[in-house]
Short mmCIF file of C-alpha atoms in Angstrom, two decimals:
data_model
loop_
_atom_site.label_atom_id
_atom_site.label_comp_id
_atom_site.label_asym_id
_atom_site.label_seq_id
_atom_site.Cartn_x
_atom_site.Cartn_y
_atom_site.Cartn_z
CA MET A 1 187.59 101.88 9.57
CA MET A 2 190.72 103.47 8.10
CA ILE A 3 193.71 101.20 7.34
CA TYR A 4 197.13 102.80 7.64
CA LEU A 5 199.86 101.38 5.48
CA THR A 6 203.53 102.12 5.25
CA ARG A 7 204.34 103.74 1.89
CA PHE A 8 207.93 104.27 0.90
CA ARG A 9 207.43 106.76 -1.92
CA ARG A 10 210.17 109.25 -2.29
CA PRO A 11 210.41 112.68 -3.99
CA LEU A 12 211.97 112.77 -7.43
CA ALA A 13 215.40 114.03 -6.22
CA ALA A 14 215.71 111.25 -3.71
CA ALA A 15 214.66 108.69 -6.29
CA ALA A 16 217.39 109.95 -8.61
CA ALA A 17 220.02 109.60 -5.85
CA LEU A 18 218.80 106.09 -5.24
CA LEU A 19 219.01 105.29 -8.93
CA MET A 20 222.67 106.44 -9.06
CA SER A 21 223.60 104.34 -6.01
CA LEU A 22 221.89 101.27 -7.47
CA MET A 23 223.83 101.69 -10.73
CA LEU A 24 227.10 101.71 -8.80
CA VAL A 25 226.07 98.67 -6.70
CA GLY A 26 224.95 96.57 -9.62
CA SER A 27 227.34 97.58 -12.36
CA LEU A 28 229.92 94.85 -11.79
CA ALA A 29 227.44 91.95 -11.70
CA ALA A 30 225.30 93.38 -14.51
CA SER A 31 228.25 93.19 -16.90
CA GLU A 32 228.37 89.41 -16.51
CA GLY A 33 225.62 87.72 -18.60
CA ASP A 34 225.29 84.60 -16.51
CA THR A 35 225.36 86.35 -13.13
CA LEU A 36 221.94 86.40 -11.33
CA VAL A 37 221.52 89.57 -9.24
CA VAL A 38 218.88 89.39 -6.53
CA GLY A 39 217.73 92.45 -4.56
CA TYR A 40 217.06 90.68 -1.30
CA GLY A 41 215.44 91.75 1.99
CA PRO A 42 217.16 92.04 5.37
CA GLN A 43 220.48 90.28 5.79
CA PRO A 44 220.37 87.21 8.03
CA PRO A 45 222.75 87.25 11.04
CA SER A 46 224.42 83.93 9.91
CA LEU A 47 224.09 81.19 7.35
CA ASP A 48 224.53 78.42 9.89
CA PRO A 49 221.18 76.56 9.88
CA HIS A 50 222.10 74.50 13.02
CA VAL A 51 221.86 77.46 15.32
CA THR A 52 220.14 80.20 13.29
CA THR A 53 216.31 80.17 13.18
CA VAL A 54 215.75 82.96 10.66
CA ILE A 55 214.13 81.43 7.54
CA PRO A 56 216.15 83.54 5.01
CA ALA A 57 219.33 82.16 6.57
CA ASN A 58 218.21 78.67 5.77
CA THR A 59 216.95 79.34 2.21
CA LEU A 60 220.20 81.15 1.30
CA ALA A 61 222.25 78.45 3.02
CA ARG A 62 220.72 75.63 0.99
CA ASN A 63 222.67 76.93 -1.96
CA ILE A 64 225.91 76.12 0.04
CA PHE A 65 224.95 73.19 2.23
CA GLU A 66 223.02 69.96 1.67
CA THR A 67 221.20 67.42 3.71
CA LEU A 68 220.98 63.59 3.74
CA VAL A 69 217.46 63.63 2.23
CA THR A 70 215.42 66.35 0.64
CA LEU A 71 211.91 67.13 -0.77
CA ASP A 72 210.55 67.13 -4.27
CA GLU A 73 207.89 69.50 -5.53
CA ASP A 74 205.12 67.37 -4.01
CA MET A 75 206.97 67.64 -0.65
CA LYS A 76 207.86 63.89 -0.72
CA ILE A 77 211.10 62.52 0.63
CA GLN A 78 213.85 62.01 -1.96
CA PRO A 79 217.60 61.14 -1.86
CA GLY A 80 220.03 63.91 -1.04
CA LEU A 81 223.61 63.29 0.07
CA ALA A 82 222.31 59.84 1.03
CA GLN A 83 221.75 57.92 -2.22
CA SER A 84 219.75 55.30 -0.31
CA TRP A 85 218.57 54.25 3.16
CA SER A 86 217.00 51.36 5.01
CA VAL A 87 214.92 51.16 8.15
CA SER A 88 215.03 48.24 10.67
CA GLU A 89 211.88 46.16 11.25
CA ASP A 90 211.24 47.82 14.61
CA ARG A 91 211.87 51.26 12.96
CA ARG A 92 214.41 52.28 15.53
CA MET A 93 217.48 52.21 13.24
CA TYR A 94 218.12 54.03 9.99
CA ARG A 95 221.16 53.25 7.80
CA PHE A 96 222.09 55.98 5.27
CA THR A 97 224.51 55.19 2.32
CA LEU A 98 226.28 58.31 1.20
CA ARG A 99 226.84 59.20 -2.45
CA GLN A 100 230.28 58.35 -3.84
CA GLY A 101 232.64 61.13 -4.98
CA VAL A 102 231.02 64.03 -3.15
CA LYS A 103 233.51 66.68 -2.16
CA PHE A 104 233.21 69.87 0.05
CA HIS A 105 234.01 73.16 -1.42
CA ASN A 106 237.49 72.92 0.06
CA GLY A 107 238.14 69.65 -1.93
CA GLN A 108 237.86 67.45 1.07
CA PRO A 109 235.87 64.24 0.39
CA LEU A 110 232.56 63.82 2.29
CA THR A 111 232.63 60.95 4.70
CA ALA A 112 230.37 59.47 7.22
CA THR A 113 232.45 61.02 9.97
CA ASP A 114 231.54 64.49 8.65
CA ALA A 115 227.94 63.60 8.49
CA VAL A 116 227.89 62.26 12.05
CA ALA A 117 229.73 65.28 13.51
CA SER A 118 227.30 67.61 11.73
CA LEU A 119 224.19 65.76 12.76
CA GLU A 120 225.33 65.44 16.37
CA ARG A 121 225.82 69.22 16.47
CA TRP A 122 222.51 69.88 14.82
CA GLN A 123 220.73 67.44 17.24
CA ARG A 124 222.40 69.25 20.22
CA TYR A 125 221.65 72.88 19.31
CA SER A 126 218.65 73.10 16.93
CA LEU A 127 215.07 73.03 17.95
CA PRO A 128 214.08 70.19 15.63
CA GLY A 129 217.17 68.18 16.50
CA LYS A 130 216.46 68.47 20.22
CA ASN A 131 212.81 67.83 19.85
CA VAL A 132 212.64 64.95 17.36
CA PHE A 133 215.95 63.23 18.06
CA GLN A 134 216.22 63.46 21.76
CA GLY A 135 218.08 60.34 23.11
CA SER A 136 219.15 59.34 19.58
CA THR A 137 222.69 58.39 18.57
CA TRP A 138 224.67 58.75 15.35
CA ARG A 139 227.67 56.71 14.29
CA ALA A 140 229.83 56.22 11.32
CA GLU A 141 230.11 52.72 9.85
CA GLY A 142 233.02 52.84 7.52
CA GLU A 143 233.53 55.78 5.14
CA GLN A 144 230.05 55.82 3.45
CA THR A 145 227.50 54.68 5.94
CA VAL A 146 225.70 56.71 8.65
CA VAL A 147 223.61 54.85 11.28
CA LEU A 148 220.96 56.53 13.42
CA SER A 149 219.62 54.73 16.42
CA LEU A 150 216.40 55.93 18.03
CA PRO A 151 215.17 55.20 21.56
CA THR A 152 211.63 54.66 20.17
CA PRO A 153 210.18 54.80 16.66
CA ARG A 154 209.44 58.39 15.37
CA PHE A 155 206.96 59.20 12.63
CA ASN A 156 208.89 62.28 11.45
CA VAL A 157 212.53 61.18 11.12
CA LEU A 158 212.90 61.61 7.38
CA ASP A 159 210.65 64.71 7.18
CA THR A 160 212.65 66.51 9.82
CA LEU A 161 215.96 65.58 8.15
CA ALA A 162 214.67 66.75 4.82
CA SER A 163 213.13 70.04 5.93
CA GLY A 164 214.90 73.06 4.49
CA ILE A 165 212.59 75.60 6.11
CA ALA A 166 214.39 76.40 9.32
CA GLN A 167 217.32 74.86 11.23
CA SER A 168 217.83 72.28 8.53
CA ALA A 169 220.21 69.30 9.19
CA VAL A 170 222.99 70.42 6.84
CA ILE A 171 226.30 68.55 6.51
CA MET A 172 229.61 70.40 6.89
CA PRO A 173 233.18 69.22 7.54
CA ALA A 174 233.62 67.48 10.90
CA SER A 175 236.39 69.81 11.88
CA ILE A 176 234.21 72.96 11.38
CA ALA A 177 231.16 71.44 13.15
CA THR A 178 233.16 70.27 16.09
CA ALA A 179 235.06 73.52 16.58
CA ALA A 180 232.00 75.75 16.32
CA ALA A 181 229.92 74.06 19.03
CA GLU A 182 226.96 76.32 19.91
CA LYS A 183 228.34 79.38 18.15
CA PRO A 184 227.56 80.10 14.50
CA VAL A 185 230.19 78.77 12.10
CA THR A 186 232.43 81.31 10.38
CA GLN A 187 233.54 79.09 7.49
CA TYR A 188 230.70 78.25 5.20
CA ILE A 189 231.97 75.12 3.49
CA GLY A 190 229.36 72.68 2.18
CA THR A 191 228.79 70.36 -0.70
CA GLY A 192 226.12 72.45 -2.37
CA PRO A 193 225.86 73.77 -5.94
CA PHE A 194 227.30 77.16 -4.95
CA ARG A 195 230.19 78.20 -2.73
CA LEU A 196 230.38 81.45 -0.87
CA VAL A 197 233.15 83.61 -2.23
CA ASP A 198 232.34 87.03 -0.78
CA TRP A 199 230.21 88.53 2.03
CA GLN A 200 230.23 92.25 2.69
CA GLN A 201 228.20 92.73 5.76
CA ASP A 202 224.86 94.63 5.25
CA GLN A 203 225.75 95.06 1.54
CA MET A 204 226.08 91.96 -0.54
CA MET A 205 226.90 88.30 -0.79
CA GLU A 206 228.39 86.50 -3.79
CA LEU A 207 227.99 82.82 -4.56
CA GLN A 208 229.90 81.09 -7.28
CA ARG A 209 229.05 77.81 -9.03
CA TYR A 210 231.00 75.02 -7.51
CA GLU A 211 232.74 73.41 -10.44
CA GLY A 212 233.42 70.24 -8.44
CA TYR A 213 229.76 69.75 -7.62
CA THR A 214 228.27 66.24 -7.53
CA SER A 215 224.58 66.55 -8.21
CA PHE A 216 221.85 64.34 -6.72
CA GLY A 217 220.90 63.13 -10.15
CA GLY A 218 217.53 62.59 -11.77
CA THR A 219 214.97 65.19 -12.89
CA GLN A 220 214.94 68.43 -10.92
CA SER A 221 211.88 68.61 -8.72
CA GLY A 222 211.62 71.03 -5.75
CA THR A 223 214.97 70.79 -3.96
CA ALA A 224 215.45 67.19 -5.25
CA GLY A 225 216.93 65.74 -8.41
CA ASP A 226 219.53 67.57 -10.53
CA ARG A 227 220.73 70.69 -8.70
CA THR A 228 223.48 71.64 -11.17
CA PRO A 229 223.21 75.38 -11.37
CA ALA A 230 222.60 77.12 -14.72
CA CYS A 231 224.19 80.50 -13.53
CA SER A 232 227.83 80.82 -12.87
CA LYS A 233 227.37 83.38 -10.16
CA ILE A 234 224.65 84.77 -7.87
CA GLN A 235 224.95 88.24 -6.28
CA ILE A 236 222.65 88.79 -3.33
CA VAL A 237 222.31 92.54 -2.65
CA PHE A 238 220.87 93.18 0.79
CA VAL A 239 218.31 96.02 0.44
CA LYS A 240 216.20 96.84 3.48
CA ASP A 241 214.24 99.66 1.84
CA GLU A 242 211.55 98.13 -0.21
CA SER A 243 211.22 100.99 -2.70
CA THR A 244 214.89 100.60 -3.49
CA ARG A 245 214.38 96.93 -4.37
CA THR A 246 211.49 97.89 -6.68
CA LEU A 247 213.40 100.65 -8.30
CA GLY A 248 216.54 98.47 -8.76
CA LEU A 249 214.34 95.87 -10.52
CA SER A 250 212.66 98.36 -12.83
CA THR A 251 216.07 99.87 -13.85
CA GLY A 252 217.55 96.46 -14.56
CA GLU A 253 220.09 96.54 -11.78
CA TYR A 254 218.43 93.51 -10.22
CA ASP A 255 217.14 90.49 -12.06
CA VAL A 256 214.89 89.50 -9.13
CA ALA A 257 213.48 91.46 -6.23
CA ASN A 258 212.54 89.27 -3.26
CA PRO A 259 210.37 89.95 -1.48
CA LEU A 260 208.48 92.58 -3.53
CA PRO A 261 206.55 95.35 -1.71
CA TYR A 262 202.87 94.59 -1.84
CA ASP A 263 202.13 98.02 -2.89
CA SER A 264 204.39 97.67 -5.97
CA ILE A 265 202.37 94.69 -7.35
CA THR A 266 200.23 96.90 -9.66
CA GLU A 267 203.29 98.81 -10.83
CA VAL A 268 205.05 95.54 -11.76
CA GLN A 269 202.00 94.04 -13.50
CA GLU A 270 201.78 97.15 -15.71
CA ASN A 271 205.36 96.85 -16.79
CA ASP A 272 205.70 94.42 -19.77
CA ALA A 273 209.40 93.92 -18.98
CA LEU A 274 208.64 92.39 -15.54
CA LYS A 275 207.01 89.26 -14.28
CA LEU A 276 205.40 88.43 -10.96
CA GLY A 277 205.60 85.30 -8.78
CA SER A 278 204.64 84.29 -5.25
CA TYR A 279 204.96 81.51 -2.63
CA ALA A 280 203.23 80.63 0.60
CA SER A 281 205.60 81.99 3.16
CA THR A 282 204.39 82.84 6.74
CA MET A 283 201.68 82.90 9.39
CA LEU A 284 200.92 86.17 11.11
CA ASN A 285 200.43 85.90 14.88
CA LEU A 286 199.82 88.31 17.71
CA SER A 287 201.71 86.87 20.60
CA PHE A 288 201.02 87.59 24.31
CA ASN A 289 203.77 88.04 26.94
CA GLN A 290 202.45 85.99 29.83
CA GLU A 291 205.46 86.72 32.04
CA LYS A 292 205.91 90.44 32.18
CA SER A 293 203.22 91.54 34.57
CA GLY A 294 200.87 88.54 34.70
CA PHE A 295 198.01 90.37 32.95
CA PHE A 296 198.01 88.07 29.99
CA ARG A 297 198.23 85.02 32.27
CA ASP A 298 194.55 85.67 32.74
CA LYS A 299 192.80 83.84 30.00
CA ARG A 300 190.05 86.39 29.91
CA ALA A 301 192.55 88.98 28.76
CA ARG A 302 193.75 86.75 25.89
CA GLN A 303 190.22 85.88 24.91
CA ALA A 304 189.25 89.68 24.92
CA ILE A 305 191.95 90.40 22.30
CA ASN A 306 191.14 87.28 20.33
CA ILE A 307 187.50 88.22 19.88
CA GLY A 308 187.94 91.97 19.83
CA ILE A 309 190.06 92.27 16.69
CA ASP A 310 188.93 91.91 13.08
CA ARG A 311 191.58 89.85 11.12
CA LEU A 312 190.45 90.80 7.62
CA PRO A 313 191.51 94.46 7.85
CA ILE A 314 194.74 93.40 9.46
CA LEU A 315 195.62 91.13 6.66
CA ALA A 316 194.45 93.65 4.06
CA ALA A 317 196.87 96.13 5.65
CA ALA A 318 199.66 93.60 5.79
CA VAL A 319 199.43 92.39 2.23
CA ILE A 320 197.03 94.79 0.45
CA ASP A 321 196.20 92.37 -2.40
CA GLN A 322 193.65 89.73 -1.31
CA ARG A 323 195.17 87.13 -3.69
CA PHE A 324 198.07 86.89 -1.30
CA PHE A 325 196.47 86.37 2.12
CA ARG A 326 193.91 84.08 3.67
CA LEU A 327 192.36 83.53 7.05
CA ASN A 328 193.76 80.57 8.98
CA ASN A 329 192.94 79.73 12.51
CA HIS A 330 195.24 76.72 12.67
CA LEU A 331 198.76 76.07 13.80
CA MET A 332 199.90 74.71 10.51
CA MET A 333 199.54 76.29 7.09
CA ARG A 334 196.70 75.33 4.79
CA ASN A 335 198.90 73.80 2.11
CA GLN A 336 200.22 71.29 4.58
CA LYS A 337 197.36 68.94 3.82
CA GLN A 338 198.64 66.14 6.21
CA TRP A 339 197.80 68.46 9.09
CA THR A 340 194.32 69.47 7.92
CA THR A 341 191.66 69.71 10.75
CA GLU A 342 188.26 71.32 11.10
CA ILE A 343 188.75 72.19 14.79
CA GLY A 344 188.19 75.81 15.50
CA ASP A 345 186.83 76.80 12.03
CA THR A 346 183.35 77.83 13.20
CA GLU A 347 184.63 80.04 16.04
CA PHE A 348 187.14 81.95 13.95
CA ASN A 349 187.16 85.78 13.76
CA PRO A 350 183.84 86.49 15.67
CA VAL A 351 184.66 90.18 16.10
CA ASP A 352 182.62 90.78 19.37
CA ALA A 353 183.69 94.21 20.63
CA SER A 354 181.12 94.35 23.51
CA ASN A 355 182.15 90.95 24.97
CA ALA A 356 185.85 91.83 24.49
CA LYS A 357 185.38 94.99 26.63
CA ARG A 358 183.56 92.96 29.23
CA LEU A 359 186.35 90.40 29.40
CA LEU A 360 188.96 93.09 29.66
CA LYS A 361 187.14 94.64 32.61
CA GLU A 362 186.84 91.24 34.27
CA ALA A 363 190.53 90.55 33.75
CA GLY A 364 191.29 93.80 35.61
CA TYR A 365 192.48 95.97 32.84
CA ASP A 366 193.09 99.37 34.36
CA GLY A 367 194.23 101.55 31.42
CA ARG A 368 197.88 100.55 31.78
CA GLN A 369 199.99 101.08 28.63
CA LEU A 370 200.74 97.93 26.76
CA ILE A 371 203.83 97.81 24.49
CA LEU A 372 203.35 96.23 21.07
CA ILE A 373 206.69 95.36 19.40
CA THR A 374 207.17 94.91 15.68
CA THR A 375 209.73 95.54 12.88
CA ARG A 376 209.79 97.56 9.72
CA ASP A 377 212.11 95.02 8.09
CA TYR A 378 209.08 92.87 7.45
CA VAL A 379 206.35 95.09 6.20
CA GLU A 380 203.58 92.67 6.91
CA MET A 381 204.54 92.70 10.55
CA TYR A 382 204.65 96.45 10.82
CA ASN A 383 201.52 97.16 8.88
CA SER A 384 199.66 94.56 10.93
CA ALA A 385 200.85 96.23 14.15
CA ILE A 386 199.47 99.58 13.18
CA VAL A 387 196.03 98.24 12.48
CA ILE A 388 195.98 96.11 15.59
CA GLN A 389 196.92 99.20 17.64
CA GLN A 390 193.98 101.03 16.20
CA GLN A 391 191.59 98.24 16.81
CA LEU A 392 192.77 97.72 20.40
CA GLN A 393 192.43 101.46 21.05
CA ASN A 394 188.84 101.26 19.89
CA LEU A 395 188.31 98.67 22.62
CA GLY A 396 189.69 101.10 25.14
CA VAL A 397 193.23 99.46 25.35
CA ASN A 398 196.13 101.87 25.69
CA VAL A 399 198.69 100.50 23.16
CA LYS A 400 202.04 101.89 22.13
CA VAL A 401 203.83 100.44 19.00
CA GLU A 402 207.54 100.19 19.21
CA SER A 403 209.30 99.24 15.94
CA TYR A 404 212.88 98.05 15.56
CA ASP A 405 215.16 96.75 12.94
CA TRP A 406 215.17 92.90 12.91
CA ALA A 407 218.39 92.42 14.91
CA THR A 408 217.19 94.80 17.63
CA PHE A 409 213.66 93.25 17.57
CA VAL A 410 215.11 89.83 18.40
CA LYS A 411 217.02 91.35 21.39
CA VAL A 412 214.01 93.17 22.70
CA ARG A 413 211.81 90.13 22.24
CA ALA A 414 214.24 88.15 24.47
CA ASN A 415 213.69 90.77 27.27
CA LYS A 416 210.52 89.62 28.89
CA GLU A 417 210.13 92.92 30.69
CA ALA A 418 210.25 95.02 27.53
CA TRP A 419 206.96 94.17 25.84
CA ASP A 420 203.39 92.99 26.25
CA LEU A 421 202.24 92.11 22.72
CA MET A 422 204.28 91.11 19.63
CA VAL A 423 203.40 90.71 16.01
CA LEU A 424 205.35 87.81 14.61
CA SER A 425 205.67 86.17 11.19
CA VAL A 426 206.08 82.46 11.71
CA GLY A 427 207.36 80.33 8.82
CA PRO A 428 206.03 76.87 8.13
CA LYS A 429 207.43 73.96 10.13
CA SER A 430 207.59 70.32 9.21
CA ASP A 431 205.36 69.20 12.12
CA PRO A 432 203.51 70.90 14.96
CA SER A 433 206.01 70.04 17.61
CA GLN A 434 208.54 72.34 15.90
CA LEU A 435 206.46 75.50 16.23
CA VAL A 436 208.76 77.94 18.07
CA SER A 437 206.00 79.93 19.80
CA LEU A 438 204.78 76.84 21.61
CA ASN A 439 208.23 75.99 22.84
CA LYS A 440 208.68 76.44 26.58
CA ASP A 441 211.79 78.58 26.16
CA PHE A 442 210.05 81.07 23.73
CA PRO A 443 209.98 84.52 25.35
CA GLY A 444 206.69 85.21 27.08
CA GLY A 445 205.16 82.02 25.80
CA PRO A 446 202.63 79.69 27.45
CA ARG A 447 203.61 77.59 30.48
CA ASP A 448 201.01 74.82 30.46
CA MET A 449 201.49 71.20 31.46
CA GLN A 450 198.80 70.03 28.99
CA LEU A 451 200.64 71.63 26.15
CA GLU A 452 203.99 70.14 27.20
CA ASP A 453 202.30 66.63 27.38
CA ILE A 454 200.80 66.87 23.94
CA LEU A 455 204.00 68.16 22.37
CA ALA A 456 206.04 65.47 23.99
CA ARG A 457 203.61 62.74 22.77
CA ILE A 458 203.70 64.22 19.17
CA ARG A 459 207.55 64.13 19.22
CA LYS A 460 207.40 60.48 20.28
CA ALA A 461 204.60 59.44 17.98
CA ALA A 462 205.53 56.24 16.12
CA THR A 463 203.20 56.82 13.04
CA MET A 464 201.72 59.77 11.16
CA GLU A 465 198.22 58.52 12.16
CA ASP A 466 199.20 58.77 15.85
CA ALA A 467 200.72 62.19 15.25
CA GLN A 468 197.58 63.38 13.45
CA ASP A 469 195.35 62.29 16.31
CA LEU A 470 197.59 64.24 18.72
CA TYR A 471 197.62 67.24 16.51
CA ARG A 472 193.77 67.44 16.78
CA LYS A 473 194.25 67.50 20.55
CA LEU A 474 196.81 70.27 20.14
CA GLU A 475 194.41 72.25 17.99
CA ALA A 476 191.63 71.85 20.64
CA TRP A 477 194.05 73.07 23.36
CA ASN A 478 195.07 75.99 21.11
CA GLN A 479 191.42 77.03 20.66
CA SER A 480 190.75 76.78 24.38
CA TYR A 481 193.98 78.25 25.88
CA VAL A 482 194.49 81.03 23.27
CA PRO A 483 198.27 81.19 23.50
CA SER A 484 198.33 83.76 20.68
CA VAL A 485 195.90 85.30 18.21
CA ARG A 486 196.11 83.46 14.84
CA ILE A 487 195.59 86.21 12.21
CA GLY A 488 196.16 84.39 8.96
CA GLU A 489 198.76 83.39 6.45
CA VAL A 490 200.40 85.45 3.74
CA ASP A 491 202.32 84.87 0.56
CA TYR A 492 205.52 86.51 -0.27
CA VAL A 493 205.61 88.10 -3.72
CA PHE A 494 208.70 88.37 -5.84
CA ALA A 495 209.30 89.95 -9.22
CA MET A 496 211.81 89.35 -12.02
CA SER A 497 212.95 90.74 -15.33
CA LYS A 498 212.06 88.77 -18.45
CA ARG A 499 215.84 87.92 -18.62
CA VAL A 500 214.87 85.34 -16.01
CA GLN A 501 213.59 82.42 -18.05
CA SER A 502 213.08 79.78 -15.37
CA ILE A 503 212.97 79.97 -11.54
CA GLN A 504 211.20 77.59 -9.11
CA VAL A 505 210.11 78.00 -5.48
CA GLN A 506 209.93 75.94 -2.38
CA ASN A 507 209.36 78.00 0.73
CA ASP A 508 211.46 80.64 -1.11
CA LEU A 509 213.26 80.90 -4.42
CA ILE A 510 215.35 77.90 -5.55
CA LEU A 511 218.18 79.84 -7.00
CA TRP A 512 220.08 77.01 -8.78
CA THR A 513 217.00 76.45 -11.04
CA THR A 514 217.27 79.98 -12.44
CA ARG A 515 218.07 80.32 -16.16
CA LEU A 516 218.85 83.60 -17.80
CA SER A 517 218.61 84.76 -21.38
CA TYR A 518 221.65 86.70 -22.63
#
């Protein structure tokens, strides 16, 4: 079977033109020895984690905003803006004591009122806030104490507050949080190690070290401990075209390229001036639209696709290098050890074309054209879609791939009449109840009372042991119902110049840990 990959090679003249434009873009930042220049992927629509689900929005925003608690390199809860906390005997009340002397980027002191206004907004509009903290209340007790009251004990209170993966519970001034309501904020004022000083849409973003920063203290570990930045500035250059990111890195215009095109890995490894890194980043899924025509409401249609495709060639097309992908039939990523289960392992990736064709016929497939949507902005999504299209065509399914830029893809995805199948990269979530594709409001997603019951019980689980038992039930439901095709998980690869002496990762690059040689 042939695997078709996107290749962004350009003729020499075009490469020269690209080089000239890169030199112009990077010249200002390159002249400053302690400015880190990052050639980044697609620009997020906002840096407001309360209402923006895109993972890059959250990982960029964590340079600006901070949370009450955070995670060390072992993914254990550590102090953040809250220097300490206590839990009542019935585990329904949490009291967080804020750090003294913390100021927002506008010079305003952080108070419990700011934290309460921020967390109330986050609870109202974010998926994790609504799911985990439904029925909860926040109140300020004096200037430095935040009190959380829960209707029932919840196993994942601190994990959800600490998560910096998506829709994190960041703290901003009360006036900004209250005024924005459900709309993305337009003033990005936090307490973090960097403050936003410039954002030129679709071009670049500049962050400057906040000189009034109050660090969490202690040894840096993950996003915990000392977060005092080593660089005075970070310039994020938004570069959709992957070959441009690679070229800018090799010419020295960028210190870091993130993510790096998978087909540039060999080129980078052969360049003694560059270094390679990676981090577990996303799960690849093939989602069904169960609302458009009703075809995929028939379980046999979903089962047919599930057993008819071969995941390994899809992953090889998406990532190319086998070091950076792995099969995973589970809802959570393999490095999330607390959610490990064996359910479904033996049935994974059977590749049974004859039974797939039989099931399609039984489900009433009549040769209709099915629309498979994807985006070129995330190459693993686009390359996967091309191979899936070919595999489905081999099963006799008429599939048309429609590819969009990310912003348009999100709009098309929301139109339940516009597509039948969708390749989607899904970032890690702190617990199974936060998985967006299982949410009842997700476009085209499953409508199943058993699913709703399991998710509701996970959200209200009092202990991790209770939640793990329920997760096993959720995995069993997932294997039986087939709400989507779990393809596997992939790592994002980044590259850097040897000028970058130290950089760490946690779901993405931790930019304040970066140290540069001059």
